[in-house]
PDB file of C-alpha atoms in Angstrom:
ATOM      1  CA  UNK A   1       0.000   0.000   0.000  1.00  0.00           C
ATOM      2  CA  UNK A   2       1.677   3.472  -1.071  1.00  0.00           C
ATOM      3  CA  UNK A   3       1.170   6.664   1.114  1.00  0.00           C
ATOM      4  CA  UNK A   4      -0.380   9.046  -0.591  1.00  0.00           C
ATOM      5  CA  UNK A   5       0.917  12.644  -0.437  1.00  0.00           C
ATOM      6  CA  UNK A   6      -1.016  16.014  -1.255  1.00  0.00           C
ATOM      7  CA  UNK A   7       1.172  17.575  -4.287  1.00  0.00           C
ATOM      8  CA  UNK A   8       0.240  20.777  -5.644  1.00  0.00           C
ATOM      9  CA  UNK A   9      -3.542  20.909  -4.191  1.00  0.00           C
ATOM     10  CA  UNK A  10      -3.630  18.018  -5.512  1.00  0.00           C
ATOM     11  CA  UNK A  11      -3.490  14.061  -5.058  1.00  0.00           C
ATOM     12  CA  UNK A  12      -1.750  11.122  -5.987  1.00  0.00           C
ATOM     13  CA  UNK A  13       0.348   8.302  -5.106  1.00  0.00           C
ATOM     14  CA  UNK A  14       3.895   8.628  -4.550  1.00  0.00           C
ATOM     15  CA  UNK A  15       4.863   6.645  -6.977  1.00  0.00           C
ATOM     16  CA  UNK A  16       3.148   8.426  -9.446  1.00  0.00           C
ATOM     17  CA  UNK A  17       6.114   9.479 -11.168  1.00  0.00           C
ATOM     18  CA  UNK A  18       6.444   8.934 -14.949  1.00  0.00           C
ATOM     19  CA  UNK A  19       9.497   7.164 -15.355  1.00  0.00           C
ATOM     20  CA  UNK A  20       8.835   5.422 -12.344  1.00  0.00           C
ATOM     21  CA  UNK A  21       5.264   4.225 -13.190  1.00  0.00           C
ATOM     22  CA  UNK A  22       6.773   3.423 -16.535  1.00  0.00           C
ATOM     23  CA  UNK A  23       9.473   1.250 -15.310  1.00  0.00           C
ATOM     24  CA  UNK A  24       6.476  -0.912 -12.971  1.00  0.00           C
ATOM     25  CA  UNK A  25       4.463  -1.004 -15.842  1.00  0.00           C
ATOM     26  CA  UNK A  26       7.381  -3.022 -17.838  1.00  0.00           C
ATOM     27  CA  UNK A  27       7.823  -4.973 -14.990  1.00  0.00           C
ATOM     28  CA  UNK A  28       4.277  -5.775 -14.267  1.00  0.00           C
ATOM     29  CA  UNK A  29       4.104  -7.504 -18.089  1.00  0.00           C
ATOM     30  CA  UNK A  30       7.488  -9.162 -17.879  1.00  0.00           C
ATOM     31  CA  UNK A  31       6.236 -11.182 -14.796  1.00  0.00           C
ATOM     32  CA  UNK A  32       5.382 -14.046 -17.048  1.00  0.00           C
ATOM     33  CA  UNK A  33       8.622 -13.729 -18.805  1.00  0.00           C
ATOM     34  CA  UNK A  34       6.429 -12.840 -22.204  1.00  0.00           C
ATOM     35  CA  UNK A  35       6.162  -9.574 -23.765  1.00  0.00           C
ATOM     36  CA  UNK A  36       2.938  -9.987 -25.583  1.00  0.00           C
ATOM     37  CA  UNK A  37       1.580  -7.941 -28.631  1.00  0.00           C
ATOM     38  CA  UNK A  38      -1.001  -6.391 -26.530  1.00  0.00           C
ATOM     39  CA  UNK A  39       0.965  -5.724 -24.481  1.00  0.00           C
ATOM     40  CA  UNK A  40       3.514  -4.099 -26.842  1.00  0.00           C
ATOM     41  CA  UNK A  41       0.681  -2.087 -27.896  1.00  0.00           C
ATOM     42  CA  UNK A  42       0.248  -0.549 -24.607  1.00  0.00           C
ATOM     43  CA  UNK A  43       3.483   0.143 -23.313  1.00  0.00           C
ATOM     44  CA  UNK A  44       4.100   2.158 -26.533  1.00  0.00           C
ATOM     45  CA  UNK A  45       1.005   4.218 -25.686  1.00  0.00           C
ATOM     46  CA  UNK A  46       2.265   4.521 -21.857  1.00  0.00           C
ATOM     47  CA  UNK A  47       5.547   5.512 -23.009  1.00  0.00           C
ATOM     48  CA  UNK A  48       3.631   8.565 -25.605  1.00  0.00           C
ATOM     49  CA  UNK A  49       1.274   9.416 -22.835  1.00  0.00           C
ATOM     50  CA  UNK A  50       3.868   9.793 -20.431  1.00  0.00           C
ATOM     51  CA  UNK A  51       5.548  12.315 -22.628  1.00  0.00           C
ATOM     52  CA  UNK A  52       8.824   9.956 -22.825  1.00  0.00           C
ATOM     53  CA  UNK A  53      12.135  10.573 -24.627  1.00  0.00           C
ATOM     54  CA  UNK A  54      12.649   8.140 -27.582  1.00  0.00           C
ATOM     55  CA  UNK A  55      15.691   7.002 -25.997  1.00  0.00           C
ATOM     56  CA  UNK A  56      13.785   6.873 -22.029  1.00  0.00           C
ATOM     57  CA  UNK A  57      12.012   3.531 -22.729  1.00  0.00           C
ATOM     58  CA  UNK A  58      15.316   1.768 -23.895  1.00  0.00           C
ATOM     59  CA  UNK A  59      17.138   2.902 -21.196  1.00  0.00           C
ATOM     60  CA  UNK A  60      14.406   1.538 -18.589  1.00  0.00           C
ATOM     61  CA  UNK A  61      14.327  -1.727 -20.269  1.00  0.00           C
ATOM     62  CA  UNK A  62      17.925  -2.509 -19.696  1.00  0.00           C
ATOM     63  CA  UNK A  63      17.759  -0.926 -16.088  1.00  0.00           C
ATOM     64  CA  UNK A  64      15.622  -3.733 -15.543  1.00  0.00           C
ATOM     65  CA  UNK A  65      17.247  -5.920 -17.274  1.00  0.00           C
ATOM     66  CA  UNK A  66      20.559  -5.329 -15.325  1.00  0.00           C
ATOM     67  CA  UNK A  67      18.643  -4.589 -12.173  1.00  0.00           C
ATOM     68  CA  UNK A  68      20.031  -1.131 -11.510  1.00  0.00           C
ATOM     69  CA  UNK A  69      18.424   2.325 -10.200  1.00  0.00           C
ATOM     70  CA  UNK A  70      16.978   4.372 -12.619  1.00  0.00           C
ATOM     71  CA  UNK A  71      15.463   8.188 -11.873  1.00  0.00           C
ATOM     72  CA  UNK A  72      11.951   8.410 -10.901  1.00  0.00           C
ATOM     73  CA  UNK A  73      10.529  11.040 -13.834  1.00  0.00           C
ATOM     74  CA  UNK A  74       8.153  14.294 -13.595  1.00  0.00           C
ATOM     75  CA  UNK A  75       5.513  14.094 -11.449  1.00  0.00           C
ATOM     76  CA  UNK A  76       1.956  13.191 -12.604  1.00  0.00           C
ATOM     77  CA  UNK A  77      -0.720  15.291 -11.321  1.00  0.00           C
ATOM     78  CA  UNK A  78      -4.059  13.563 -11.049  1.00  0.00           C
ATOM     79  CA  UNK A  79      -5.266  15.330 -13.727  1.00  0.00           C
ATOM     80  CA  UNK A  80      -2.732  13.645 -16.051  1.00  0.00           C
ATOM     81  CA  UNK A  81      -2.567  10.830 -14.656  1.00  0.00           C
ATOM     82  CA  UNK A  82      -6.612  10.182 -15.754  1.00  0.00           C
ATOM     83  CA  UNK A  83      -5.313  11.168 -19.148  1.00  0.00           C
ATOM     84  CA  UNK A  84      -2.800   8.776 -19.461  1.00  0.00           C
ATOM     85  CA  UNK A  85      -5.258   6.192 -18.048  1.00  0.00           C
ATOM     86  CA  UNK A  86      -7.748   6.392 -20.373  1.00  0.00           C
ATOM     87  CA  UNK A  87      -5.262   6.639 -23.482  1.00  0.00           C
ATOM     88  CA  UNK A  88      -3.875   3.437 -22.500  1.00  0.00           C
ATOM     89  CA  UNK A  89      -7.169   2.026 -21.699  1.00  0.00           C
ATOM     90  CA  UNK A  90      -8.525   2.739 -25.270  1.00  0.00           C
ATOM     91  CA  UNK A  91      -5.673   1.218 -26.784  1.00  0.00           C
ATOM     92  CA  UNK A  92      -6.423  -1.827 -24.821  1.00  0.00           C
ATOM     93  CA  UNK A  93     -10.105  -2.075 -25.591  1.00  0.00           C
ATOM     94  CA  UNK A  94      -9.838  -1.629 -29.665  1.00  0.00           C
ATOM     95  CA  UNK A  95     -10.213  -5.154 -30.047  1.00  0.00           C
ATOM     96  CA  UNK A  96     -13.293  -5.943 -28.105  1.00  0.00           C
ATOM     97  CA  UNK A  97     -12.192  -7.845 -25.673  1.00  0.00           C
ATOM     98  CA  UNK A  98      -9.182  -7.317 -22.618  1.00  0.00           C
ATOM     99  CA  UNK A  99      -6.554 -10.420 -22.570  1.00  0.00           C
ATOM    100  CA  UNK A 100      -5.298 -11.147 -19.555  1.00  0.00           C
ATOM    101  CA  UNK A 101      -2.186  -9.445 -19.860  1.00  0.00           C
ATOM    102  CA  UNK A 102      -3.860  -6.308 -20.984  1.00  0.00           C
ATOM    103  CA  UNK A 103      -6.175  -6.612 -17.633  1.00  0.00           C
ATOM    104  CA  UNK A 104      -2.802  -6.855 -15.575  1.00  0.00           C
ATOM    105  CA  UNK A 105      -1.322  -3.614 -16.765  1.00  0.00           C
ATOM    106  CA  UNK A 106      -4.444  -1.599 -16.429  1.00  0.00           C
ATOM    107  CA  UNK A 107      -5.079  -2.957 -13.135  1.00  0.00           C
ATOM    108  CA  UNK A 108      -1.257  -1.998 -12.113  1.00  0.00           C
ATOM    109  CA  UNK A 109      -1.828   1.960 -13.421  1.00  0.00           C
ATOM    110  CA  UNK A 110      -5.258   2.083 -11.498  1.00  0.00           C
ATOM    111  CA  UNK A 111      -3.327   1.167  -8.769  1.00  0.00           C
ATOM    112  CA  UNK A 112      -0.171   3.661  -9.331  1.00  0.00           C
ATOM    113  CA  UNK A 113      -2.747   6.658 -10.430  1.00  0.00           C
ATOM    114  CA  UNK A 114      -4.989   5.615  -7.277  1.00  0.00           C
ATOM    115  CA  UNK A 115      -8.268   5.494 -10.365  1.00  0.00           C
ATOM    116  CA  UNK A 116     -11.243   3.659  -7.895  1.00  0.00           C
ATOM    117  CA  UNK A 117     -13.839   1.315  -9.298  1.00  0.00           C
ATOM    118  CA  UNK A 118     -16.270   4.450  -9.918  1.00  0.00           C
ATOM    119  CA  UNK A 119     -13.881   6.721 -12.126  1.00  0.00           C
ATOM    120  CA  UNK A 120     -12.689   3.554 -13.767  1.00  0.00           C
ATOM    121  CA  UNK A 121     -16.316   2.720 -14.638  1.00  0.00           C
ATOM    122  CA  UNK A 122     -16.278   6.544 -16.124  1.00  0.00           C
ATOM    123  CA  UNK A 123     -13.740   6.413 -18.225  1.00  0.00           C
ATOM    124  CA  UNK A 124     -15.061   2.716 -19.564  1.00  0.00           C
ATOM    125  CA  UNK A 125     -17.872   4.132 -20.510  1.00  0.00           C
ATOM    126  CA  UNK A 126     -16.422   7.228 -22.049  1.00  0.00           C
ATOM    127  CA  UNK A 127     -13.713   5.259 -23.749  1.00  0.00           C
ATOM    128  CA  UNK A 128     -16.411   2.683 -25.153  1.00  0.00           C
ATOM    129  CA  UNK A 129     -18.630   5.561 -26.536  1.00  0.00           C
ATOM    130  CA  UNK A 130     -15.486   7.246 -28.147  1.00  0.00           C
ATOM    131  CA  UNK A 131     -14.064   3.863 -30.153  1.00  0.00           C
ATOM    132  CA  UNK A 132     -18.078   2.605 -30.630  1.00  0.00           C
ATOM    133  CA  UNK A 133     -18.470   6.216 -32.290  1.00  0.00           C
ATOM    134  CA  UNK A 134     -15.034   5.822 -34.731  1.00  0.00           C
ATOM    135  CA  UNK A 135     -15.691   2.497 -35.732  1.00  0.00           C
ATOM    136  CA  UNK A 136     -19.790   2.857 -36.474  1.00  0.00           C
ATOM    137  CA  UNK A 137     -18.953   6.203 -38.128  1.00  0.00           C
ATOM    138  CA  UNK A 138     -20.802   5.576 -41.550  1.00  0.00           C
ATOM    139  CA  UNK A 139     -18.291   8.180 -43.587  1.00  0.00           C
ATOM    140  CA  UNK A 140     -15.483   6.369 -41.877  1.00  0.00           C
ATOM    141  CA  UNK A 141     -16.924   2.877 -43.790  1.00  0.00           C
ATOM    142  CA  UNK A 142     -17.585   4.953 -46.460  1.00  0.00           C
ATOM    143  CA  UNK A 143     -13.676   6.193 -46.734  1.00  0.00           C
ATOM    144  CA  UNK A 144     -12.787   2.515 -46.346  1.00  0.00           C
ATOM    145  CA  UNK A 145     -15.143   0.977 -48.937  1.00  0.00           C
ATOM    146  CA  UNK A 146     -13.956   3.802 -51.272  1.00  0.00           C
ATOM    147  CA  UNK A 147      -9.857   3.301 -50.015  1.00  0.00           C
ATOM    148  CA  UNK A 148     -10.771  -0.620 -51.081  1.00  0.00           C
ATOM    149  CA  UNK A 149     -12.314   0.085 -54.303  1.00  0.00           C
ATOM    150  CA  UNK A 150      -9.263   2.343 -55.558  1.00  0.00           C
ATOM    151  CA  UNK A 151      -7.051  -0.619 -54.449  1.00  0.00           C
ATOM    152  CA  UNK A 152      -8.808  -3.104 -56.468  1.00  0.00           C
ATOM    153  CA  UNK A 153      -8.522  -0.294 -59.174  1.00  0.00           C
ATOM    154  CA  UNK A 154      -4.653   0.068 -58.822  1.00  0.00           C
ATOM    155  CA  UNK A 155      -4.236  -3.968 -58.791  1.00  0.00           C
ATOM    156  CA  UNK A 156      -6.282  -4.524 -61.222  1.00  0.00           C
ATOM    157  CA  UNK A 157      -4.913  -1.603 -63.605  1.00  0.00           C
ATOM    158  CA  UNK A 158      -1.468  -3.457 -62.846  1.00  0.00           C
ATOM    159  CA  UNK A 159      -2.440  -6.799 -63.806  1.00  0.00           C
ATOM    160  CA  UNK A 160      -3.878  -5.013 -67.574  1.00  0.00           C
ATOM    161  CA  UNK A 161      -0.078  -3.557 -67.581  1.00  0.00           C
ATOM    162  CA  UNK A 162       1.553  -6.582 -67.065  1.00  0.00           C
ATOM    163  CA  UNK A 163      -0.555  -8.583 -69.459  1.00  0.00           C
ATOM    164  CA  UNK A 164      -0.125  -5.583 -71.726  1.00  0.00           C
ATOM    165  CA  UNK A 165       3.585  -6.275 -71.679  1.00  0.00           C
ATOM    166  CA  UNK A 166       3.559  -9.796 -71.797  1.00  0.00           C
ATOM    167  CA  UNK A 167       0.961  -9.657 -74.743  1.00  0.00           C
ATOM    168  CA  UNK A 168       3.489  -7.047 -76.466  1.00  0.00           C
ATOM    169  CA  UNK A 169       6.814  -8.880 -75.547  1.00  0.00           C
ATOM    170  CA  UNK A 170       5.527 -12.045 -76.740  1.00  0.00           C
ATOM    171  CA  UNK A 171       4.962 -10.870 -80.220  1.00  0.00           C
ATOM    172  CA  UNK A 172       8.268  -9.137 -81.084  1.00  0.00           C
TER     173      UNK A 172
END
């Protein structure tokens, strides 16, 4: 259990510092000694929510790796750390359905961002609406069925020139 510290009329846990939550997070999904694609997904998100240095999530990685010390980040206010929650948390329910390493890690940053059952039920419900609204979009089918039919154009106008030149480099 972490002691919680006011910071900045404001509260959150003490370890709610970025590299440091970072750093958990990585070591929350290594625990099974996999690093899944999900889970790939969402520490790439973490790491752009956070506001990380390219070179920040390599450099945490092999502090783990070698088990050394590694500095604990900016502060997250609560305010950002909701942000970062819910970024992560849409990433993670794009395909429908939460894997079990995908329910790990956002269970670990509720804990770290101190997000209880009733603001996490907010932002599922905000976060559902959002991706339900991108996907059932009806222009966004329409720019795919339109993006598919100028592929099958392309293809198909590539397959004429190549029987084109086959035709005409056949009868020379």
């Amino acid at each position: 259990i972490q002691e919680r510290e006011p910071v900045g009329g404001t509260v959150t846990t003490a370890a709610s510092r970025s590299l440091d939550v970072f750093r958990s997070t990585i070591e929350v999904m290594l625990v099974d000694g996999v690093l899944t694609r999900e889970e790939k997904r969402l520490i790439i998100k973490l790491a752009s929510a956070l506001r990380l240095s390219s070179e920040e999530p390599a450099q945490i990685y092999e502090a783990i790796r070698t088990n050394s010390e590694t500095p604990q980040g900016e502060q997250i206010s609560a305010a950002q750390a909701r942000g970062i929650y819910t970024k992560v948390f849409e990433v993670a329910i794009v395909n429908a359905s939460l894997s079990r390493d995908e329910f790990r890690v956002l269970a670990h940053l509720r804990s770290v961002f101190d997000i209880d059952e009733e603001e996490h039920a907010l932002i599922e419900t905000e976060s559902r609406e959002i991706v339900k609204e991108k996907f059932e979009d009806p222009n966004v089918i329409d720019k795919m069925l339109l993006t598919l039919r100028d592929s099958v154009g392309l293809v198909g106008d590539l397959f004429d020139n190549v029987r084109k030149k086959t035709t005409d480099g056949g009868s020379e």
